[in-house]
Amino acid sequence: MSIPVLTPNIAAALAADVYDTIEMPAGAEFTPATGVLKTFFDFSRQGGAIHGRSGGLLFRRDSGFAVIGKGKSLTPYANSIAIAFRGTQTGYDWLSNTNTRTVTIENQTQAHKGFYELFKSMRPAMEQQLNPLLRNNAHAIVHCAGHSLGGALAQLAAIWIKKFYGNKVALYTFGAPRVGLKNFALQAPGSVDATYRCIHGDDPVPLAPVWPYYHAPYNGQVVRLTADTGIRVSSHKMRKVPHCYQNSARGDWANLISRERLQRQVFLKREDHHKVTFSEYWMNQIWDALTTLLRQSGGASAFVFGLQGLGAGVHSFYDNLAIELEKSGMNQQHSVHLEGLLACMLAFAGKRVIRAIELTARFIRWVFRQVLSVLDRAVRQAIQQVK
Amino acid sequence: MWHLQRSTLVCILVGLLALFTHNPAEAGMFGWFKRIDVQVSPEIKGAITLHDKPQADMVIKRGTFFEDSWSWDSTRTDADGHFYFAEKTVKAREVLHERQVAVRLLALDYPTKGDEDLFFRLSSSHNLKSRSSDLLTDGMHCELSAEYTMSYLKSLEYPNMDWHGFQSKCRFLHADKVIVSQAELDAAELEETWRGIHSLLAYITQNASEMDTDDFIRFHVRSSAESGLAMLHKIRELETDIDKLNTLPNFEKKFQHYLNKLNKEDQR
């Protein structure tokens, strides 16, 4: 059974137009700026702009974050509800690998604590608007869309709506980061009825936060809107520039979807470091090599695959992983693979590959930190600062 | 001595720069130093009327939204109801996330003393600066008693980009160049309606086999068929292409077929 879904251009318009809510007071009437969205959805009767509370401990502020619309009668979306979430404009700590603690969410899986807390701040207002639309309306289909952080929020909203109201839910994300750990990604197909995870091949934001975060659904489909490769920080924009997501989301889903790359068994050799570039391809190679190594390394493997959550964030996870890798007491063959991996990681981080690579916890931790640091910087630049 | 120290310092700085920019991931960090002019309001030349009478000495307030907050300035209309705001820009670092920029115009003390009447709003991401917005506000005649409605701005720089909506009570001197006409809007709506017809029919045919057993599917097949028939009526009003019009009975027949089937089963 399939559910009627939004076309790519309508889903993109939803994720783009919601950015206008930032200048609106809570409850103010929202009018979409894209004609096609106005043709099919009415946002005037649901209670207006929904505010969210974003920022760190010292700086927290309310601003418009989401809107809810109802499909107009006698259109293809007559029995649809559309919910859109905008990305962030300030406070980018949510993407930093130093700020990636997890929390247990509605479907008993682990998701990013910062994303979830922001989503929770909007939930009461969302509930108020959704109750009259979804209570006693089991046939209504809910479409959740968002760009960047908005995509992460849309994913959490989709899971909550499915659990709380029981309606069928379709999810559309554009350049969204990873939201949860492996159990989150594994449960996603049961939590959402259709997922369109749209990316540009060279947008770095979908690469964050790093493993052990996963995209959901696990090994699912991805809508690669441009075939570009590498990492180009300018490929993250949603609207108003030629290469933005709103311009690339055209045509039909059937022609756009490809299968997400599967994790492979990879062994890296020290001499491979000459080929390494700062690219999505090499990032995937490195993480595949790391997980390949972990599967074969006793204690470290148990540490990773028994992971219940990231109470202290990704950095702390990698620090502990370094200790476990040292403790594992690997055989000579594993040591060669670990040395090859560390050499390639150094090259990926733009560091000189030193002749004598030590396999001590201290050194491994230092290499991990170099890689996390360079990825942090690329992602922050994409969202925040640089042309 | 000082020359030597200075040249050494320059060498070190150049070396550091080369070192940082060598790594593509680092190269971008120098965008930190780049500051560009972000236009938060184009130059605005306007006139205000109420029931076609120019409004003299009226205070017009301009709000510009940037970096999450509004800032305001104001002017007064002259004896003919004309008002003017100079272009407003701010220096800022270039960003790649969606940074909202918007401008609003309000007439003060209308409809009654102490009130503010919003008669123009334009927003964008990143920067308002464009040939279209500059032309749009180069001559605007705003009638306060008119309805506040949505119009769509074309992008002169990137004609393939989606039209961007703005709201106003105004007519525009360069409307023919920058504002999407009703005929263009109708054509776009017609195209979307055709897409809608195809997607509804695709959904029905994909799921028809489960119609008898699944209540959810029954509901949506019925809803799709009803919407499809209603949308065909709309197409009949807007479509001018004879070949396309000739295909309508075929679509109608298909939607009606599924609707009849569902009705029969319901009666049973």
XYZ file of C-alpha atoms in Angstrom, chain B residues 14-212:
199
model
C 52.275 34.509 4.301
C 53.562 31.090 5.320
C 50.703 30.597 7.763
C 48.207 31.718 5.139
C 49.613 29.242 2.623
C 49.569 26.500 5.234
C 45.940 27.116 6.166
C 44.650 27.510 2.641
C 46.528 24.415 1.448
C 43.865 22.208 2.995
C 40.556 22.681 1.187
C 38.683 22.264 4.438
C 40.596 25.134 5.951
C 40.512 27.378 2.906
C 37.003 28.466 3.603
C 37.766 29.795 7.045
C 39.031 33.030 5.518
C 35.464 33.826 4.603
C 35.315 34.905 8.242
C 37.066 38.081 7.159
C 34.842 38.693 4.165
C 32.205 41.334 4.771
C 29.680 42.142 2.113
C 26.931 44.726 1.687
C 23.573 43.131 2.468
C 20.670 45.187 1.206
C 17.901 45.171 3.811
C 15.786 47.677 1.892
C 15.931 48.853 -1.705
C 15.487 52.531 -2.485
C 11.744 53.192 -2.224
C 9.839 55.825 -4.189
C 6.147 55.707 -3.365
C 2.894 57.572 -3.076
C -0.017 57.087 -0.678
C -3.682 57.630 -1.437
C -6.869 56.965 0.462
C -9.937 56.557 -1.750
C -7.754 57.953 -4.541
C -6.950 61.144 -2.615
C -3.240 61.816 -1.937
C -2.416 61.678 1.770
C -0.244 64.623 2.754
C 1.991 64.754 5.847
C 1.384 61.134 6.734
C 4.103 59.317 8.695
C 5.396 56.238 6.864
C 7.405 53.782 8.922
C 9.930 51.395 7.387
C 10.939 48.221 9.213
C 13.949 46.191 8.118
C 14.523 42.671 9.423
C 18.057 41.333 9.673
C 19.895 39.008 12.090
C 16.696 38.161 13.956
C 15.559 41.673 14.769
C 13.684 44.641 13.313
C 15.009 48.175 13.026
C 12.821 51.136 12.154
C 13.023 54.543 10.516
C 10.338 56.857 9.187
C 9.530 59.668 6.790
C 6.554 61.925 5.973
C 4.593 62.197 2.749
C 4.700 65.507 0.887
C 1.662 67.526 -0.247
C 1.108 65.063 -3.146
C 1.343 62.029 -0.903
C 4.821 61.055 -2.131
C 7.379 59.491 0.170
C 10.957 58.344 -0.206
C 13.366 56.008 1.585
C 17.006 55.670 0.595
C 18.473 52.211 0.039
C 19.592 50.630 3.318
C 22.482 48.199 3.544
C 24.385 46.622 6.383
C 27.891 45.180 6.418
C 27.849 41.528 7.278
C 29.743 38.339 6.767
C 28.487 36.240 3.916
C 26.500 33.262 5.148
C 25.306 30.042 3.648
C 22.433 29.213 5.928
C 19.072 30.787 5.266
C 19.366 34.305 6.635
C 16.018 36.040 6.453
C 15.950 39.648 5.211
C 12.678 41.589 5.003
C 11.282 45.083 4.628
C 7.879 46.369 5.735
C 6.111 49.700 5.197
C 3.406 50.952 7.524
C 1.208 54.037 7.419
C 0.777 55.600 10.857
C -2.495 56.834 12.332
C -4.570 54.843 9.857
C -7.421 53.824 9.962
C -7.627 55.693 13.277
C -5.170 57.731 15.298
C -2.600 55.509 16.993
C -3.062 52.624 14.517
C -0.462 51.340 12.080
C -1.451 49.952 8.699
C 0.892 47.478 6.993
C 0.712 48.129 3.242
C 3.881 46.502 1.862
C 6.076 43.543 2.822
C 8.910 41.967 0.862
C 11.259 39.263 2.110
C 14.123 37.183 0.800
C 16.970 34.967 1.901
C 20.494 36.319 2.187
C 20.052 39.720 0.505
C 17.171 41.796 -0.868
C 19.434 43.209 -3.559
C 18.197 42.182 -6.979
C 17.243 43.925 -10.192
C 13.639 42.871 -9.597
C 13.250 44.353 -6.112
C 15.056 47.544 -7.144
C 12.616 47.989 -10.022
C 9.627 47.000 -7.897
C 10.109 49.785 -5.385
C 11.199 52.334 -7.966
C 7.614 53.573 -8.274
C 4.780 52.292 -6.104
C 1.312 53.724 -5.667
C -0.339 52.443 -2.520
C -4.053 52.785 -1.855
C -4.753 52.314 1.840
C -8.372 51.253 1.332
C -7.272 48.456 -1.074
C -7.032 44.810 -0.071
C -3.640 43.585 1.193
C -2.889 40.863 -1.367
C -0.127 38.539 -2.508
C 1.684 39.151 -5.805
C 4.690 37.308 -7.201
C 8.059 38.742 -8.126
C 10.075 37.346 -11.039
C 13.806 36.941 -10.758
C 15.362 38.904 -13.618
C 18.790 37.466 -12.819
C 17.613 33.835 -12.681
C 14.418 33.467 -14.757
C 14.055 29.745 -13.903
C 13.843 30.371 -10.173
C 10.487 30.020 -8.408
C 8.472 33.231 -8.256
C 8.643 34.741 -4.779
C 5.495 36.139 -3.188
C 5.211 39.556 -1.557
C 2.201 41.339 -0.076
C 0.982 44.873 -0.647
C -1.843 47.326 -1.233
C 0.087 48.874 -4.110
C 0.303 49.139 -7.874
C 3.782 49.259 -9.368
C 5.293 51.390 -12.112
C 7.399 48.516 -13.484
C 4.830 45.763 -12.890
C 5.053 44.602 -16.504
C 8.744 43.809 -16.070
C 8.901 42.265 -12.617
C 5.485 41.096 -11.437
C 3.994 37.803 -12.565
C 0.817 38.521 -14.551
C -2.519 36.839 -13.913
C -2.135 34.982 -17.231
C 1.233 33.605 -16.109
C -0.215 32.589 -12.741
C -3.127 30.850 -14.467
C -0.741 28.986 -16.767
C 1.344 27.821 -13.791
C -1.775 26.720 -11.925
C -2.980 24.856 -15.008
C 0.337 23.030 -15.251
C 0.158 22.038 -11.564
C -3.446 20.921 -11.999
C -2.440 18.630 -14.878
C 0.341 17.209 -12.703
C -2.221 16.696 -9.977
C -4.531 14.795 -12.353
C -1.708 12.467 -13.372
C -0.603 11.845 -9.791
C -4.168 11.135 -8.631
C -4.715 8.659 -11.429
C -1.351 7.024 -10.755
C -2.275 6.636 -7.072
C -5.670 5.113 -7.906
C -4.330 2.602 -10.409
C -1.456 1.604 -8.110
C -3.770 0.908 -5.200
C -7.023 -0.211 -6.870
C -6.324 -3.880 -6.168
C -6.441 -3.223 -2.414
C -9.618 -1.149 -2.586
C -11.844 -4.027 -1.479
